[in-house]
Coordinates of C-alpha atoms in Angstrom, one line a residue:
Chain A
M23 CA -4.7 -43.1 53.3
S24 CA -4.9 -39.2 53.4
T25 CA -2.1 -37.4 52.2
R26 CA 0.7 -36.4 54.8
Y27 CA 3.4 -33.2 54.5
T28 CA 6.8 -32.0 55.6
E29 CA 8.0 -28.9 56.5
D30 CA 9.9 -28.8 53.5
H31 CA 6.7 -28.5 51.7
E32 CA 6.7 -31.9 50.1
W33 CA 3.5 -34.2 49.9
I34 CA 3.4 -38.0 50.3
T35 CA 0.6 -40.5 49.6
V36 CA 1.1 -44.1 50.5
E37 CA -0.3 -47.0 48.6
G38 CA 0.8 -50.4 50.4
D39 CA 4.4 -49.8 50.9
V40 CA 5.1 -47.3 48.4
A41 CA 4.9 -43.6 48.8
T42 CA 4.7 -41.3 46.1
V43 CA 6.4 -38.0 46.8
G44 CA 5.9 -34.5 45.3
I45 CA 6.0 -30.9 46.3
T46 CA 3.0 -28.8 47.6
D47 CA 1.3 -26.0 45.5
Y48 CA 2.9 -23.5 48.0
A49 CA 6.2 -24.8 47.0
Q50 CA 5.8 -24.3 43.5
Q51 CA 4.2 -20.9 44.0
Q52 CA 7.4 -20.1 46.4
L53 CA 9.7 -21.5 43.4
G54 CA 8.0 -19.6 40.5
D55 CA 8.4 -21.0 36.9
V56 CA 10.1 -24.4 36.9
V57 CA 12.9 -25.0 34.2
F58 CA 14.5 -28.2 35.3
V59 CA 13.9 -31.3 37.6
E60 CA 16.8 -33.5 38.5
L61 CA 15.5 -36.8 39.7
P62 CA 17.7 -39.8 41.5
E63 CA 18.4 -42.9 39.9
V64 CA 15.8 -45.8 40.5
G65 CA 17.4 -48.2 42.9
R66 CA 18.9 -45.4 45.2
K67 CA 18.7 -46.2 48.7
V68 CA 17.8 -42.7 50.5
S69 CA 17.5 -41.6 54.2
K70 CA 15.0 -39.1 55.7
G71 CA 16.5 -35.7 54.9
D72 CA 18.8 -37.1 51.9
E73 CA 18.8 -34.5 49.0
A74 CA 16.5 -36.7 46.4
A75 CA 15.8 -34.2 43.9
V76 CA 16.5 -30.7 42.4
V77 CA 14.2 -28.1 41.5
E78 CA 15.5 -25.3 39.1
S79 CA 13.4 -22.2 38.9
V80 CA 14.7 -19.4 36.6
K81 CA 16.0 -17.6 39.8
A82 CA 17.6 -20.6 41.6
A83 CA 18.1 -24.2 42.4
S84 CA 16.2 -25.9 45.4
E85 CA 16.8 -29.4 46.9
V86 CA 13.9 -31.7 47.6
Y87 CA 14.6 -33.9 50.5
A88 CA 13.6 -37.7 51.0
P89 CA 10.8 -37.5 53.4
L90 CA 11.3 -40.8 54.7
D91 CA 13.6 -43.6 54.8
G92 CA 13.3 -46.1 51.8
E93 CA 14.5 -47.1 48.3
I94 CA 13.5 -45.1 45.0
V95 CA 11.4 -47.4 42.8
E96 CA 10.0 -44.8 40.2
A97 CA 11.1 -41.3 38.8
N98 CA 8.7 -39.6 37.1
G99 CA 10.3 -39.1 33.6
V100 CA 7.9 -36.5 32.3
L101 CA 9.3 -33.9 34.4
A102 CA 12.4 -34.2 32.3
D103 CA 10.8 -33.0 29.2
E104 CA 7.8 -31.1 30.8
P105 CA 9.5 -29.3 34.0
G106 CA 6.6 -26.7 33.7
K107 CA 3.9 -29.6 34.8
V108 CA 5.3 -28.9 38.5
N109 CA 3.6 -25.3 38.4
E110 CA 0.5 -26.5 36.9
D111 CA -0.3 -29.9 38.7
P112 CA 2.2 -30.3 41.4
E113 CA 0.2 -32.2 43.7
G114 CA -0.8 -34.3 40.8
A115 CA 0.4 -35.6 37.4
A116 CA 4.0 -33.7 38.5
W117 CA 4.9 -36.1 41.4
F118 CA 8.7 -36.6 41.4
V119 CA 9.4 -40.2 42.9
K120 CA 8.2 -43.2 44.3
I121 CA 9.8 -44.7 47.2
R122 CA 9.6 -48.2 48.8
L123 CA 9.6 -47.2 52.4
A124 CA 11.7 -49.0 54.8
D125 CA 9.4 -48.3 57.8
I126 CA 5.7 -47.4 57.0
S127 CA 5.2 -46.3 60.5
Q128 CA 7.4 -43.3 59.8
I129 CA 4.4 -41.4 58.2
D130 CA 3.3 -40.8 61.3
S131 CA 5.6 -38.4 62.1
L132 CA 4.3 -36.3 59.3
M133 CA 1.8 -33.7 59.1
D134 CA -1.8 -34.3 57.8
E135 CA -3.5 -31.7 55.7
A136 CA -4.5 -29.7 58.5
A137 CA -1.5 -29.4 60.5
Y138 CA 0.3 -28.7 57.2
K139 CA -2.4 -26.0 56.2
A140 CA -1.8 -24.3 59.9
F141 CA 1.9 -24.6 59.2
V142 CA 1.8 -22.6 56.0
E143 CA -0.4 -20.1 57.3
G144 CA 2.1 -19.6 60.4
I145 CA 5.1 -18.7 57.9
Chain B
M1 CA 23.0 -7.6 44.8
A2 CA 24.2 -7.3 48.6
D3 CA 21.2 -7.7 50.7
H4 CA 21.8 -5.2 53.6
A5 CA 20.7 -6.9 56.7
D6 CA 21.1 -3.8 58.9
G7 CA 18.3 -1.3 59.0
P8 CA 14.9 -1.2 58.1
L9 CA 14.4 -1.9 54.1
L10 CA 14.0 1.1 52.0
S11 CA 10.7 1.6 49.9
T12 CA 10.3 3.2 46.6
P13 CA 7.2 5.7 45.5
L14 CA 6.2 2.7 43.7
T15 CA 6.2 0.3 46.6
D16 CA 2.2 0.2 47.5
L17 CA 1.5 0.0 43.7
H18 CA 3.7 -3.1 43.4
R19 CA 1.8 -4.6 46.7
E20 CA -1.5 -3.4 44.9
L21 CA -0.5 -5.3 41.6
G22 CA 0.4 -8.7 43.8
A23 CA 3.8 -8.7 43.5
R24 CA 6.3 -10.8 45.7
L25 CA 8.4 -8.1 47.4
V26 CA 12.1 -9.1 48.4
P27 CA 15.1 -7.4 49.7
F28 CA 17.5 -6.1 47.1
A29 CA 20.5 -3.9 47.8
G30 CA 18.5 -2.3 50.8
Y31 CA 15.0 -1.9 49.4
E32 CA 12.0 -3.9 49.4
M33 CA 11.7 -4.5 45.6
P34 CA 9.1 -6.5 43.6
V35 CA 11.0 -9.8 42.0
Q36 CA 7.8 -11.0 40.4
Y37 CA 4.0 -10.1 40.1
P38 CA 1.4 -12.8 39.8
A39 CA 2.2 -13.5 35.9
G40 CA 5.8 -15.1 36.9
I41 CA 9.2 -14.6 35.5
I42 CA 8.9 -16.3 32.1
A43 CA 5.5 -14.6 31.3
E44 CA 6.9 -11.2 32.3
H45 CA 10.1 -12.0 30.5
S46 CA 8.2 -12.9 27.2
H47 CA 6.0 -9.7 27.9
T48 CA 8.8 -7.5 27.5
R49 CA 10.2 -9.1 24.5
E50 CA 7.0 -9.3 22.6
K51 CA 5.1 -6.0 24.0
A52 CA 6.3 -3.5 26.6
G53 CA 7.3 -4.1 30.5
L54 CA 7.3 -1.8 33.0
F55 CA 10.0 -1.7 35.5
D56 CA 10.5 0.3 38.7
V57 CA 14.3 1.1 39.0
S58 CA 14.1 3.6 41.6
H59 CA 16.2 2.0 43.9
M60 CA 19.3 2.9 41.4
G61 CA 21.3 6.2 42.3
Q62 CA 20.7 9.2 40.6
A63 CA 22.7 12.0 40.8
W64 CA 23.8 15.3 39.0
L65 CA 27.3 16.6 38.9
I66 CA 27.5 20.0 38.6
G67 CA 30.5 22.6 37.5
P68 CA 30.8 26.0 35.9
D69 CA 30.8 24.7 32.4
H70 CA 30.9 21.1 30.3
E71 CA 34.2 20.9 29.9
T72 CA 35.2 21.4 33.7
T73 CA 32.5 19.1 34.9
A74 CA 33.5 16.3 32.1
R75 CA 37.1 16.6 33.1
A76 CA 36.2 16.1 36.8
L77 CA 34.5 13.0 35.8
E78 CA 37.1 11.7 33.2
A79 CA 39.6 11.7 36.3
M80 CA 37.7 8.5 37.4
V81 CA 36.5 6.8 34.2
P82 CA 38.2 5.8 31.0
S83 CA 35.7 7.4 28.6
D84 CA 35.6 10.5 26.7
V85 CA 33.1 12.5 28.6
A86 CA 34.0 15.8 27.1
V87 CA 32.8 14.7 23.8
L88 CA 29.4 13.8 25.0
K89 CA 27.1 16.3 22.9
P90 CA 24.0 17.9 24.8
G91 CA 21.4 15.3 24.8
R92 CA 23.6 12.2 24.7
Q93 CA 24.3 9.5 27.1
R94 CA 27.2 7.2 27.4
Y95 CA 28.0 3.8 29.3
T96 CA 31.0 4.0 31.5
V97 CA 32.9 2.4 34.4
L98 CA 34.1 4.2 37.7
L99 CA 37.5 2.8 38.2
N100 CA 40.0 2.3 41.1
A101 CA 43.5 2.9 41.0
E102 CA 44.3 -0.7 39.9
G103 CA 42.0 -0.2 37.1
G104 CA 39.4 -2.4 38.4
I105 CA 35.6 -1.4 38.2
V106 CA 34.0 0.1 41.2
D107 CA 30.9 0.6 39.3
D108 CA 29.4 0.8 36.0
L109 CA 27.2 3.6 35.3
M110 CA 25.4 5.9 32.9
V111 CA 26.3 9.4 32.1
S112 CA 24.4 12.1 30.2
R113 CA 24.6 15.5 29.3
P114 CA 21.0 17.5 29.3
Q115 CA 19.9 19.7 26.3
G116 CA 19.5 23.5 27.0
A117 CA 22.2 26.2 27.8
E118 CA 20.9 26.6 31.2
N119 CA 22.1 23.0 31.7
D120 CA 25.7 23.8 30.8
G121 CA 28.0 22.3 33.2
R122 CA 25.6 19.7 34.3
L123 CA 25.8 15.7 33.7
F124 CA 23.3 13.2 35.2
L125 CA 24.7 9.8 36.8
V126 CA 22.5 6.9 37.3
V127 CA 24.4 4.1 39.2
N128 CA 23.8 0.7 40.7
A129 CA 21.6 0.6 44.2
S130 CA 24.2 -1.6 45.7
R131 CA 27.2 0.8 44.7
K132 CA 25.5 4.1 45.6
A133 CA 27.4 4.9 48.8
V134 CA 30.6 3.6 47.4
D135 CA 30.4 5.5 44.3
Y136 CA 29.2 8.8 45.9
E137 CA 32.2 8.7 48.4
L138 CA 34.8 7.9 45.7
I139 CA 33.6 10.8 43.5
K140 CA 33.3 13.6 46.1
A141 CA 36.7 12.5 47.2
N142 CA 38.1 13.0 43.8
L143 CA 36.2 16.0 42.4
P144 CA 37.7 19.5 42.3
D145 CA 36.3 22.5 44.5
N146 CA 34.5 23.9 41.6
V147 CA 32.2 20.4 40.7
K148 CA 29.8 19.2 43.2
L149 CA 28.1 15.9 43.4
E150 CA 24.3 16.1 44.3
P151 CA 22.7 12.9 44.8
V152 CA 18.9 13.1 43.7
E153 CA 16.6 11.6 46.6
D154 CA 13.3 12.8 45.6
R155 CA 12.9 11.2 42.0
A156 CA 11.8 7.7 40.9
L157 CA 13.3 6.0 38.0
I158 CA 10.9 3.7 35.8
A159 CA 11.9 1.9 32.8
L160 CA 9.7 1.0 30.0
Q161 CA 11.1 -1.7 27.7
G162 CA 10.3 -3.8 24.6
P163 CA 9.4 -3.4 20.8
M164 CA 6.3 -1.6 21.9
A165 CA 7.7 0.9 24.2
A166 CA 7.9 3.8 21.8
E167 CA 4.2 3.5 20.7
V168 CA 3.2 3.4 24.2
M169 CA 5.3 6.3 25.1
A170 CA 4.3 8.5 22.2
A171 CA 0.6 8.9 23.6
H172 CA 2.0 10.3 26.7
A173 CA 5.1 12.1 25.7
P174 CA 5.3 12.7 22.0
A175 CA 8.6 14.2 21.9
A176 CA 10.1 10.7 23.2
A177 CA 9.1 8.9 19.6
D178 CA 11.8 11.1 18.1
M179 CA 14.7 10.1 20.4
A180 CA 17.6 8.1 19.2
F181 CA 19.1 5.4 21.0
M182 CA 21.2 6.7 23.8
G183 CA 19.6 10.1 23.8
V184 CA 18.3 12.1 26.7
A185 CA 15.7 14.9 26.9
E186 CA 13.6 16.8 29.4
M187 CA 10.0 16.5 28.2
E188 CA 6.4 16.4 30.0
F189 CA 4.7 13.2 30.4
D190 CA 0.8 13.9 30.7
G191 CA 2.1 17.5 31.9
I192 CA 4.8 15.8 34.2
A193 CA 8.1 17.3 34.0
V194 CA 10.7 14.2 33.5
Y195 CA 13.9 13.6 32.4
V196 CA 14.0 10.5 29.6
S197 CA 16.7 8.2 27.9
R198 CA 16.3 6.1 25.4
S199 CA 18.1 2.9 26.7
G200 CA 17.8 0.2 29.1
Y201 CA 18.8 -3.3 30.5
T202 CA 17.0 -5.6 28.3
G203 CA 18.5 -5.6 24.9
E204 CA 15.1 -3.9 23.6
D205 CA 14.2 -0.6 22.6
G206 CA 12.8 1.6 25.6
Y207 CA 13.3 4.5 28.0
E208 CA 14.3 5.1 31.4
I209 CA 12.1 7.7 33.2
S210 CA 13.3 9.9 35.9
V211 CA 10.4 11.5 37.4
P212 CA 9.4 13.3 40.7
A213 CA 8.6 10.8 43.6
G214 CA 5.3 12.6 44.0
A215 CA 4.3 11.9 40.2
A216 CA 5.8 8.5 40.2
E217 CA 2.8 6.6 40.8
P218 CA 0.3 8.7 38.5
L219 CA 2.9 8.1 35.7
A220 CA 3.3 4.2 36.2
R221 CA -0.2 4.0 36.6
A222 CA -0.8 5.9 33.2
L223 CA 1.5 3.4 31.3
L224 CA 0.0 0.3 33.1
A225 CA -3.6 1.5 31.8
D226 CA -2.2 0.7 28.3
E227 CA -3.1 -3.3 27.6
R228 CA 0.5 -3.2 25.9
V229 CA 1.9 -2.6 29.3
A230 CA 2.6 -4.9 32.1
P231 CA 4.5 -4.6 35.1
I232 CA 7.8 -6.9 35.2
G233 CA 10.0 -7.6 38.1
L234 CA 13.3 -8.2 39.1
G235 CA 13.4 -11.6 38.3
A236 CA 12.6 -11.2 34.6
R237 CA 15.1 -8.0 34.8
D238 CA 17.8 -10.4 35.5
S239 CA 16.9 -12.9 32.5
L240 CA 16.3 -10.1 30.2
R241 CA 19.8 -8.7 30.8
L242 CA 21.5 -12.0 31.0
E243 CA 19.9 -12.8 27.3
A244 CA 21.2 -9.5 26.2
G245 CA 24.7 -10.3 27.5
L246 CA 24.5 -7.2 29.7
C247 CA 26.7 -7.3 32.7
L248 CA 25.4 -7.3 36.6
Y249 CA 27.6 -5.4 39.1
G250 CA 28.8 -7.3 41.7
H251 CA 28.2 -10.8 39.9
D252 CA 29.8 -9.9 36.0
L253 CA 32.1 -7.1 37.2
D254 CA 33.5 -6.4 40.6
E255 CA 36.5 -4.4 42.0
T256 CA 39.1 -6.7 40.7
T257 CA 37.9 -7.0 37.3
S258 CA 39.3 -4.6 34.3
P259 CA 37.2 -3.2 31.4
V260 CA 39.4 -5.6 29.1
E261 CA 39.0 -8.6 31.2
G262 CA 35.2 -7.5 31.2
A263 CA 34.8 -7.3 27.8
I264 CA 33.6 -3.9 27.9
T265 CA 36.4 -2.0 26.0
F266 CA 33.9 0.1 24.0
V267 CA 34.0 2.3 27.5
L268 CA 37.6 3.2 26.3
Q269 CA 37.9 6.2 23.9
K270 CA 40.7 7.0 21.6
R271 CA 41.6 10.0 23.1
R272 CA 41.6 8.6 26.8
K273 CA 43.6 5.7 25.5
D274 CA 46.1 8.3 24.0
E275 CA 46.3 10.4 27.2
A276 CA 46.6 7.4 29.3
D277 CA 45.5 9.5 32.4
F278 CA 42.5 7.5 34.1
P279 CA 42.8 5.4 37.0
G280 CA 44.7 2.1 36.6
A281 CA 45.9 3.0 32.9
A282 CA 49.1 1.2 32.9
R283 CA 47.3 -2.2 33.8
I284 CA 44.3 -1.5 31.3
L285 CA 46.7 -0.2 28.5
S286 CA 48.9 -3.3 28.9
E287 CA 45.7 -5.5 28.8
L288 CA 44.8 -4.1 25.7
A289 CA 48.1 -4.6 24.0
E290 CA 48.9 -8.0 25.3
G291 CA 45.6 -9.4 26.5
P292 CA 44.2 -10.0 29.8
S293 CA 44.9 -13.2 32.2
R294 CA 41.0 -13.7 31.9
V295 CA 38.2 -12.5 29.6
R296 CA 34.5 -12.6 30.2
V297 CA 32.6 -14.7 27.9
G298 CA 29.2 -16.1 27.1
L299 CA 28.2 -19.9 27.7
T300 CA 25.7 -22.3 26.1
L301 CA 24.7 -25.5 27.6
A302 CA 23.8 -28.6 25.8
G303 CA 21.2 -30.0 28.2
R304 CA 18.3 -28.4 30.0
A305 CA 20.0 -28.1 33.7
P306 CA 21.1 -24.5 34.2
A307 CA 24.5 -23.7 35.7
R308 CA 24.5 -21.0 38.3
E309 CA 27.1 -18.3 39.4
G310 CA 30.0 -20.3 41.0
A311 CA 30.0 -23.1 38.8
E312 CA 33.9 -23.8 38.0
I313 CA 34.4 -23.9 34.1
R314 CA 36.8 -26.7 32.8
A315 CA 38.3 -27.2 29.5
A316 CA 37.8 -30.5 27.4
D317 CA 41.2 -32.3 29.4
G318 CA 39.5 -31.6 32.9
S319 CA 41.7 -28.6 33.9
V320 CA 40.0 -25.5 35.7
I321 CA 39.9 -22.3 33.4
G322 CA 37.4 -20.3 35.0
V323 CA 34.3 -19.7 36.8
L324 CA 30.4 -18.7 35.9
T325 CA 29.5 -15.3 37.1
S326 CA 25.8 -15.5 36.0
G327 CA 23.7 -18.2 34.7
G328 CA 20.0 -19.2 34.4
F329 CA 17.5 -20.4 32.3
A330 CA 16.9 -18.1 29.0
P331 CA 13.0 -18.1 28.5
T332 CA 13.3 -16.5 24.9
L333 CA 15.7 -19.8 23.9
G334 CA 14.1 -22.0 26.1
A335 CA 17.4 -23.1 27.3
P336 CA 20.1 -22.4 29.9
I337 CA 22.7 -19.8 29.2
A338 CA 25.2 -18.3 31.3
M339 CA 28.6 -15.7 31.7
G340 CA 31.5 -16.4 33.2
Y341 CA 35.5 -15.6 33.0
V342 CA 38.0 -17.9 31.3
D343 CA 41.5 -17.9 30.4
P344 CA 41.7 -16.4 26.9
A345 CA 43.3 -19.4 25.4
H346 CA 39.9 -20.9 25.7
A347 CA 37.7 -17.9 24.9
G348 CA 37.2 -18.9 21.3
V349 CA 33.4 -19.1 20.2
G350 CA 32.7 -22.8 19.9
T351 CA 35.2 -24.1 22.4
P352 CA 33.7 -26.8 24.0
V353 CA 33.7 -26.6 27.9
K354 CA 32.4 -28.4 31.1
L355 CA 30.5 -27.0 33.9
V356 CA 30.5 -28.3 37.2
V357 CA 27.3 -28.5 38.9
R358 CA 26.7 -30.7 41.8
G359 CA 29.5 -32.5 41.5
R360 CA 28.8 -33.3 37.8
E361 CA 30.2 -32.0 34.5
L362 CA 27.6 -30.3 32.3
E363 CA 28.6 -30.1 28.4
A364 CA 28.6 -26.4 27.2
S365 CA 30.3 -24.2 24.6
I366 CA 31.6 -20.8 24.6
A367 CA 29.2 -18.6 23.0
D368 CA 28.8 -15.1 21.1
M369 CA 26.8 -12.5 22.9
P370 CA 24.2 -11.3 23.1
F371 CA 22.2 -14.6 23.3
V372 CA 19.3 -12.8 21.8
P373 CA 19.8 -10.0 19.2
Q374 CA 19.6 -6.7 20.6
R375 CA 17.0 -4.6 19.1
Y376 CA 17.8 -1.1 20.2
H377 CA 16.1 2.0 18.2
R378 CA 18.7 3.3 15.6
K379 CA 18.3 6.3 13.6
P380 CA 19.6 6.0 10.0
S381 CA 21.0 9.4 10.4
A382 CA 21.7 9.7 14.4

């Protein structure tokens, strides 16, 4: 399945009923140097729009919202020791969380790559 | 750091250059200013600590205070500040604060006395961008008829900061090399008449260069042509000053804080304390004698999560003892640091405290400032 995107600059890929979520390259550029990432506990139930993580750059803290309903099944522990990975490889190794989706069909409400690209260009 | 919503943003003589250098421009105190360049805040911060950084600080207020002679002008300013200005020698600069009647800090500023008999009676002020209007109104309202305030609107201000700043500067303005820390001098920079102070806001050796607006870009380009120099944005300016333990007005100091609470009692000199004739002298002298009800301290955090301005400070027993006024990540230390105000009973270095971030308590302790040693240029005999 292709990557989907939110207006909060998160990317989502889905395998089975598990979504991997991270922030986009555009988001990391806007944040600047990331110095700390706070991730949710595994097992936490989240609803679309809930605060799921916090990214701290040198300048400020920014929330990362759950893009879909579900349960956190994994958090990327690498980011605790190497928050700078978010700047280096935001759409790869620096994924934030994996969420077991309550309703896979919700992903249809998210933007595809072309729509996200147009969205960013319109900012 | 007020973002003035009304009216278009002002530019500086270097705004086009910032754009050309790929800066991200943001509103700051009514100006469109570079918060960072493509290198990013941490790289810019480290560059300044290791080599030399160029900062556009043209948004700051530059102004002349002009009276018939030094004594008259100095005494006029002394009516608004607690420092001994009269004692300032030609070619010297001092950090001071404008006070309100309650002894609260209206702004923190630099005052310098230029050299040369023709400059007798002139003092040069550099004030915060966000406080220009307030400061000038206050100063004008308190000046005697024979002393005038002349805001300088046609000059840029460029800072060059870092351990290599002196070597870089010497190639263009040889006279700068001989200056002592907190010295000021008129000189030529590649033939451009500039007014230079050896000071800054990073904890490093360096200069602030007041230059005619039309010559600002050539001067900046000449400095940037040196491979040791990189352009540095406001993001790194903030992390550098925080590591150096320096206050940011509107955050660490405001109209309610006194110099004693702000832990900047070095702005008070003995003669002024003895004469006790500055605004708010009763409160300030009482705080000096009996201690203030709150005091600015530094804090280091045990973990990696930063705590920001506004975070509550709690004692080990959970009671609220203060609030953070600045906080962030210290690139030089690779760890979060903060500044805040606490009840003096809890201000001892090493006192364990908790900082409340997103509803959770982070372990921290009161720390000595500066967090990173200052490396100002001290002459053995100056």
